[in-house]
């Protein structure tokens, strides 16, 4: 195979052909267009900070070596202006033949937007007030074969932005800011959890039985063991095994996978925080959730007042608490609960256009009514408490009403942000609920759980009372960056194959 660089012939890109010609010409002149390294002395932001007070028209004797991508070029004949960008900002290179030399100046004039360059020279501010470096040395570090979007400061096509995130990051600095916020969120979560005495752990992504959530898994095959394995839908059952083993406070910032549809709120792989605390319960997790999210917002944004898609949201404590039954009853205009006769609940579902299945009990019907009538109306942070046992196979039953569980979901902007509960630690009750889920699976429910015998065995050794929590990190980042789609906060969202 030839070592010459190639472009995709289907692009029909004349500019790419011109750039390939430049690569060949450079190599024929003994210039390597893809260098091994470059020794820079400072970043662009450091140059800007050090010379913030430099007056217009002043050239210093301070020499700096910087490197970045050429994002703009303006040729005025006797002077050439290149704007380069590194990971910290933009800076102008004021290229002059009397400083660079005629040959190097001609080389600079032949550069293209997209090329990576290294420059060494004195720091100055032009008469128009633009902080610049006047390079005495300019080297090509990496030749770009594809032109940047026509306007380097903007790329609007959504399909291209998501599919070619690397171009999106080059063209749209505000996109980079979203992901910098995401990384700050992750860092703040770790600091908070460590401050609360939690230990960060790692659990298997490939699992023999997918558990910890009600969802359809991805399946693969392990050739050496000749067994099917599943990408985890949640790390929950492994984290709770650690409670059995004696760890008292554990968490994992994990990637989980669910073989389900895609939407502005859903991606097949996503990031969750899951945490478990021995001797805690639902109330422990409620306080942890509220404290964690307010801490992160203040650390990352410096405020608890955020705007999301035109709606003002206050994250200031205390957050609202209400039971599912209360909320559904208010929306329906009549009292409804898991104790309402099944025929009445079915009639209520029919009245509101909720499709039902004959196998569903009152808990499932109440949950469907909540999602239809209530969930989308809850903009401000709301803890929805006391979920039906029928839809909560891993949560502890409520002492006052065994048809309910000590479980909550946190709803903000009409979306679930967190799910938490007092953990079910009775192995007999857990087995019964697993078996009920297995029956639902046999009846055709592809999302129902399986019976995990090893987890039951772990529980039989004795699991301490505990609270457990899961928070959707992608949705939290969407809220804190005012992003309409989950694809806006994922560096590489899943897409349909290109035609």
PDB file of C-alpha atoms in Angstrom, residues 271-431:
ATOM      1  CA  UNK A 271     -24.009   7.264  32.114  1.00  0.00           C
ATOM      2  CA  UNK A 272     -25.441   6.757  35.586  1.00  0.00           C
ATOM      3  CA  UNK A 273     -24.352   7.343  39.127  1.00  0.00           C
ATOM      4  CA  UNK A 274     -25.381   4.440  41.349  1.00  0.00           C
ATOM      5  CA  UNK A 275     -24.723   4.609  45.095  1.00  0.00           C
ATOM      6  CA  UNK A 276     -25.568   2.347  48.042  1.00  0.00           C
ATOM      7  CA  UNK A 277     -25.323   3.151  51.728  1.00  0.00           C
ATOM      8  CA  UNK A 278     -25.581   0.543  54.471  1.00  0.00           C
ATOM      9  CA  UNK A 279     -27.946   1.407  57.329  1.00  0.00           C
ATOM     10  CA  UNK A 280     -29.650   4.051  55.173  1.00  0.00           C
ATOM     11  CA  UNK A 281     -33.102   4.086  53.614  1.00  0.00           C
ATOM     12  CA  UNK A 282     -35.272   6.029  51.155  1.00  0.00           C
ATOM     13  CA  UNK A 283     -35.033   9.186  53.258  1.00  0.00           C
ATOM     14  CA  UNK A 284     -31.247   8.890  53.398  1.00  0.00           C
ATOM     15  CA  UNK A 285     -31.202   8.701  49.603  1.00  0.00           C
ATOM     16  CA  UNK A 286     -33.622  11.615  49.233  1.00  0.00           C
ATOM     17  CA  UNK A 287     -31.333  13.864  51.268  1.00  0.00           C
ATOM     18  CA  UNK A 288     -28.274  12.568  49.385  1.00  0.00           C
ATOM     19  CA  UNK A 289     -29.906  13.250  46.015  1.00  0.00           C
ATOM     20  CA  UNK A 290     -30.953  16.799  46.839  1.00  0.00           C
ATOM     21  CA  UNK A 291     -27.624  17.655  48.456  1.00  0.00           C
ATOM     22  CA  UNK A 292     -25.613  16.158  45.604  1.00  0.00           C
ATOM     23  CA  UNK A 293     -27.462  17.949  42.787  1.00  0.00           C
ATOM     24  CA  UNK A 294     -27.442  21.316  44.561  1.00  0.00           C
ATOM     25  CA  UNK A 295     -23.717  20.896  45.297  1.00  0.00           C
ATOM     26  CA  UNK A 296     -22.968  20.098  41.663  1.00  0.00           C
ATOM     27  CA  UNK A 297     -25.031  23.032  40.359  1.00  0.00           C
ATOM     28  CA  UNK A 298     -23.308  25.493  42.673  1.00  0.00           C
ATOM     29  CA  UNK A 299     -19.852  24.091  41.913  1.00  0.00           C
ATOM     30  CA  UNK A 300     -20.333  24.080  38.139  1.00  0.00           C
ATOM     31  CA  UNK A 301     -22.674  27.033  37.521  1.00  0.00           C
ATOM     32  CA  UNK A 302     -22.315  29.071  40.693  1.00  0.00           C
ATOM     33  CA  UNK A 303     -26.103  29.288  41.038  1.00  0.00           C
ATOM     34  CA  UNK A 304     -29.191  27.219  41.853  1.00  0.00           C
ATOM     35  CA  UNK A 305     -31.351  29.186  39.415  1.00  0.00           C
ATOM     36  CA  UNK A 306     -31.185  27.634  35.951  1.00  0.00           C
ATOM     37  CA  UNK A 307     -33.098  28.076  32.732  1.00  0.00           C
ATOM     38  CA  UNK A 308     -34.132  25.068  30.695  1.00  0.00           C
ATOM     39  CA  UNK A 309     -35.610  25.559  27.226  1.00  0.00           C
ATOM     40  CA  UNK A 310     -37.311  28.781  28.253  1.00  0.00           C
ATOM     41  CA  UNK A 311     -38.478  27.581  31.687  1.00  0.00           C
ATOM     42  CA  UNK A 312     -36.948  28.934  34.890  1.00  0.00           C
ATOM     43  CA  UNK A 313     -36.052  26.141  37.306  1.00  0.00           C
ATOM     44  CA  UNK A 314     -35.021  26.702  40.912  1.00  0.00           C
ATOM     45  CA  UNK A 315     -32.907  23.991  42.482  1.00  0.00           C
ATOM     46  CA  UNK A 316     -32.991  25.698  45.874  1.00  0.00           C
ATOM     47  CA  UNK A 317     -34.017  23.480  48.795  1.00  0.00           C
ATOM     48  CA  UNK A 318     -36.399  22.212  49.987  1.00  0.00           C
ATOM     49  CA  UNK A 319     -37.766  20.244  47.033  1.00  0.00           C
ATOM     50  CA  UNK A 320     -41.396  19.178  46.796  1.00  0.00           C
ATOM     51  CA  UNK A 321     -42.472  15.711  47.958  1.00  0.00           C
ATOM     52  CA  UNK A 322     -45.739  13.990  46.993  1.00  0.00           C
ATOM     53  CA  UNK A 323     -46.926  10.404  46.686  1.00  0.00           C
ATOM     54  CA  UNK A 324     -47.746   8.911  43.298  1.00  0.00           C
ATOM     55  CA  UNK A 325     -51.335   8.303  44.438  1.00  0.00           C
ATOM     56  CA  UNK A 326     -51.783  11.949  45.460  1.00  0.00           C
ATOM     57  CA  UNK A 327     -50.469  13.241  42.157  1.00  0.00           C
ATOM     58  CA  UNK A 328     -52.516  10.840  40.015  1.00  0.00           C
ATOM     59  CA  UNK A 329     -55.660  11.553  42.033  1.00  0.00           C
ATOM     60  CA  UNK A 330     -55.227  15.312  41.621  1.00  0.00           C
ATOM     61  CA  UNK A 331     -54.730  14.956  37.862  1.00  0.00           C
ATOM     62  CA  UNK A 332     -57.649  12.548  37.406  1.00  0.00           C
ATOM     63  CA  UNK A 333     -60.044  14.522  39.620  1.00  0.00           C
ATOM     64  CA  UNK A 334     -60.871  11.502  41.755  1.00  0.00           C
ATOM     65  CA  UNK A 335     -59.127   9.421  44.398  1.00  0.00           C
ATOM     66  CA  UNK A 336     -57.105   6.605  42.885  1.00  0.00           C
ATOM     67  CA  UNK A 337     -54.588   4.179  44.381  1.00  0.00           C
ATOM     68  CA  UNK A 338     -53.327   0.610  44.136  1.00  0.00           C
ATOM     69  CA  UNK A 339     -56.377  -0.309  46.234  1.00  0.00           C
ATOM     70  CA  UNK A 340     -58.859   1.065  43.694  1.00  0.00           C
ATOM     71  CA  UNK A 341     -60.805  -1.821  42.078  1.00  0.00           C
ATOM     72  CA  UNK A 342     -58.993  -3.089  39.013  1.00  0.00           C
ATOM     73  CA  UNK A 343     -62.004  -2.491  36.737  1.00  0.00           C
ATOM     74  CA  UNK A 344     -62.133   1.156  37.830  1.00  0.00           C
ATOM     75  CA  UNK A 345     -58.429   1.645  37.123  1.00  0.00           C
ATOM     76  CA  UNK A 346     -58.808   0.094  33.675  1.00  0.00           C
ATOM     77  CA  UNK A 347     -61.763   2.372  32.960  1.00  0.00           C
ATOM     78  CA  UNK A 348     -59.706   5.374  34.085  1.00  0.00           C
ATOM     79  CA  UNK A 349     -56.895   4.342  31.760  1.00  0.00           C
ATOM     80  CA  UNK A 350     -59.332   4.002  28.878  1.00  0.00           C
ATOM     81  CA  UNK A 351     -60.803   7.442  29.641  1.00  0.00           C
ATOM     82  CA  UNK A 352     -57.365   9.003  29.327  1.00  0.00           C
ATOM     83  CA  UNK A 353     -56.219   7.041  26.288  1.00  0.00           C
ATOM     84  CA  UNK A 354     -53.771   4.794  28.146  1.00  0.00           C
ATOM     85  CA  UNK A 355     -53.262   1.462  26.377  1.00  0.00           C
ATOM     86  CA  UNK A 356     -53.275  -1.443  28.833  1.00  0.00           C
ATOM     87  CA  UNK A 357     -52.517  -5.144  28.919  1.00  0.00           C
ATOM     88  CA  UNK A 358     -54.740  -7.778  30.483  1.00  0.00           C
ATOM     89  CA  UNK A 359     -51.856  -9.033  32.641  1.00  0.00           C
ATOM     90  CA  UNK A 360     -51.320  -5.686  34.369  1.00  0.00           C
ATOM     91  CA  UNK A 361     -52.279  -5.271  37.994  1.00  0.00           C
ATOM     92  CA  UNK A 362     -53.284  -2.073  39.808  1.00  0.00           C
ATOM     93  CA  UNK A 363     -49.690  -1.010  40.427  1.00  0.00           C
ATOM     94  CA  UNK A 364     -48.786  -1.086  36.741  1.00  0.00           C
ATOM     95  CA  UNK A 365     -51.993   0.741  35.824  1.00  0.00           C
ATOM     96  CA  UNK A 366     -51.290   3.465  38.397  1.00  0.00           C
ATOM     97  CA  UNK A 367     -47.787   3.843  37.016  1.00  0.00           C
ATOM     98  CA  UNK A 368     -49.126   4.214  33.472  1.00  0.00           C
ATOM     99  CA  UNK A 369     -51.641   6.840  34.612  1.00  0.00           C
ATOM    100  CA  UNK A 370     -48.847   8.744  36.355  1.00  0.00           C
ATOM    101  CA  UNK A 371     -46.712   8.776  33.213  1.00  0.00           C
ATOM    102  CA  UNK A 372     -49.663   9.879  31.074  1.00  0.00           C
ATOM    103  CA  UNK A 373     -51.252  12.501  33.333  1.00  0.00           C
ATOM    104  CA  UNK A 374     -48.605  13.775  35.709  1.00  0.00           C
ATOM    105  CA  UNK A 375     -44.957  13.264  34.846  1.00  0.00           C
ATOM    106  CA  UNK A 376     -44.727  15.822  32.024  1.00  0.00           C
ATOM    107  CA  UNK A 377     -46.314  18.515  34.238  1.00  0.00           C
ATOM    108  CA  UNK A 378     -43.623  18.424  36.949  1.00  0.00           C
ATOM    109  CA  UNK A 379     -41.134  21.134  35.979  1.00  0.00           C
ATOM    110  CA  UNK A 380     -39.685  22.017  39.392  1.00  0.00           C
ATOM    111  CA  UNK A 381     -37.808  19.316  41.337  1.00  0.00           C
ATOM    112  CA  UNK A 382     -40.359  16.887  42.767  1.00  0.00           C
ATOM    113  CA  UNK A 383     -39.778  13.676  44.705  1.00  0.00           C
ATOM    114  CA  UNK A 384     -42.571  11.296  43.694  1.00  0.00           C
ATOM    115  CA  UNK A 385     -42.840   8.890  46.624  1.00  0.00           C
ATOM    116  CA  UNK A 386     -44.280   5.434  47.359  1.00  0.00           C
ATOM    117  CA  UNK A 387     -44.237   3.517  44.088  1.00  0.00           C
ATOM    118  CA  UNK A 388     -46.284   0.317  43.691  1.00  0.00           C
ATOM    119  CA  UNK A 389     -44.555  -2.916  44.653  1.00  0.00           C
ATOM    120  CA  UNK A 390     -45.693  -4.392  41.342  1.00  0.00           C
ATOM    121  CA  UNK A 391     -43.375  -2.053  39.426  1.00  0.00           C
ATOM    122  CA  UNK A 392     -40.558  -2.004  41.998  1.00  0.00           C
ATOM    123  CA  UNK A 393     -39.073  -5.510  42.167  1.00  0.00           C
ATOM    124  CA  UNK A 394     -35.957  -4.496  44.138  1.00  0.00           C
ATOM    125  CA  UNK A 395     -37.451  -2.028  46.625  1.00  0.00           C
ATOM    126  CA  UNK A 396     -38.504  -2.664  50.241  1.00  0.00           C
ATOM    127  CA  UNK A 397     -42.224  -2.810  50.930  1.00  0.00           C
ATOM    128  CA  UNK A 398     -43.702   0.046  52.916  1.00  0.00           C
ATOM    129  CA  UNK A 399     -44.400  -0.929  56.528  1.00  0.00           C
ATOM    130  CA  UNK A 400     -47.879   0.670  56.502  1.00  0.00           C
ATOM    131  CA  UNK A 401     -48.975  -0.569  53.067  1.00  0.00           C
ATOM    132  CA  UNK A 402     -47.226  -3.651  51.624  1.00  0.00           C
ATOM    133  CA  UNK A 403     -48.677  -2.933  48.168  1.00  0.00           C
ATOM    134  CA  UNK A 404     -46.375   0.090  48.041  1.00  0.00           C
ATOM    135  CA  UNK A 405     -42.614   0.441  48.358  1.00  0.00           C
ATOM    136  CA  UNK A 406     -40.332   2.958  50.026  1.00  0.00           C
ATOM    137  CA  UNK A 407     -39.214   4.271  46.660  1.00  0.00           C
ATOM    138  CA  UNK A 408     -39.084   7.645  44.971  1.00  0.00           C
ATOM    139  CA  UNK A 409     -38.297   9.063  41.574  1.00  0.00           C
ATOM    140  CA  UNK A 410     -37.018  12.614  41.170  1.00  0.00           C
ATOM    141  CA  UNK A 411     -38.773  14.453  38.346  1.00  0.00           C
ATOM    142  CA  UNK A 412     -37.464  17.737  36.905  1.00  0.00           C
ATOM    143  CA  UNK A 413     -38.606  19.343  33.637  1.00  0.00           C
ATOM    144  CA  UNK A 414     -41.061  16.468  33.226  1.00  0.00           C
ATOM    145  CA  UNK A 415     -38.283  13.864  33.177  1.00  0.00           C
ATOM    146  CA  UNK A 416     -36.996  11.259  35.585  1.00  0.00           C
ATOM    147  CA  UNK A 417     -33.601  12.290  36.945  1.00  0.00           C
ATOM    148  CA  UNK A 418     -33.189   9.831  39.811  1.00  0.00           C
ATOM    149  CA  UNK A 419     -34.629   6.607  41.171  1.00  0.00           C
ATOM    150  CA  UNK A 420     -34.005   5.500  44.751  1.00  0.00           C
ATOM    151  CA  UNK A 421     -35.429   3.300  47.480  1.00  0.00           C
ATOM    152  CA  UNK A 422     -34.969   1.461  50.689  1.00  0.00           C
ATOM    153  CA  UNK A 423     -33.418  -1.791  49.551  1.00  0.00           C
ATOM    154  CA  UNK A 424     -35.231  -5.096  49.712  1.00  0.00           C
ATOM    155  CA  UNK A 425     -33.000  -7.281  51.902  1.00  0.00           C
ATOM    156  CA  UNK A 426     -35.401 -10.175  52.633  1.00  0.00           C
ATOM    157  CA  UNK A 427     -34.211 -13.025  50.358  1.00  0.00           C
ATOM    158  CA  UNK A 428     -37.593 -14.810  50.461  1.00  0.00           C
ATOM    159  CA  UNK A 429     -39.472 -11.695  49.355  1.00  0.00           C
ATOM    160  CA  UNK A 430     -36.794 -10.999  46.738  1.00  0.00           C
ATOM    161  CA  UNK A 431     -37.138 -14.521  45.321  1.00  0.00           C
TER     162      UNK A 431
END
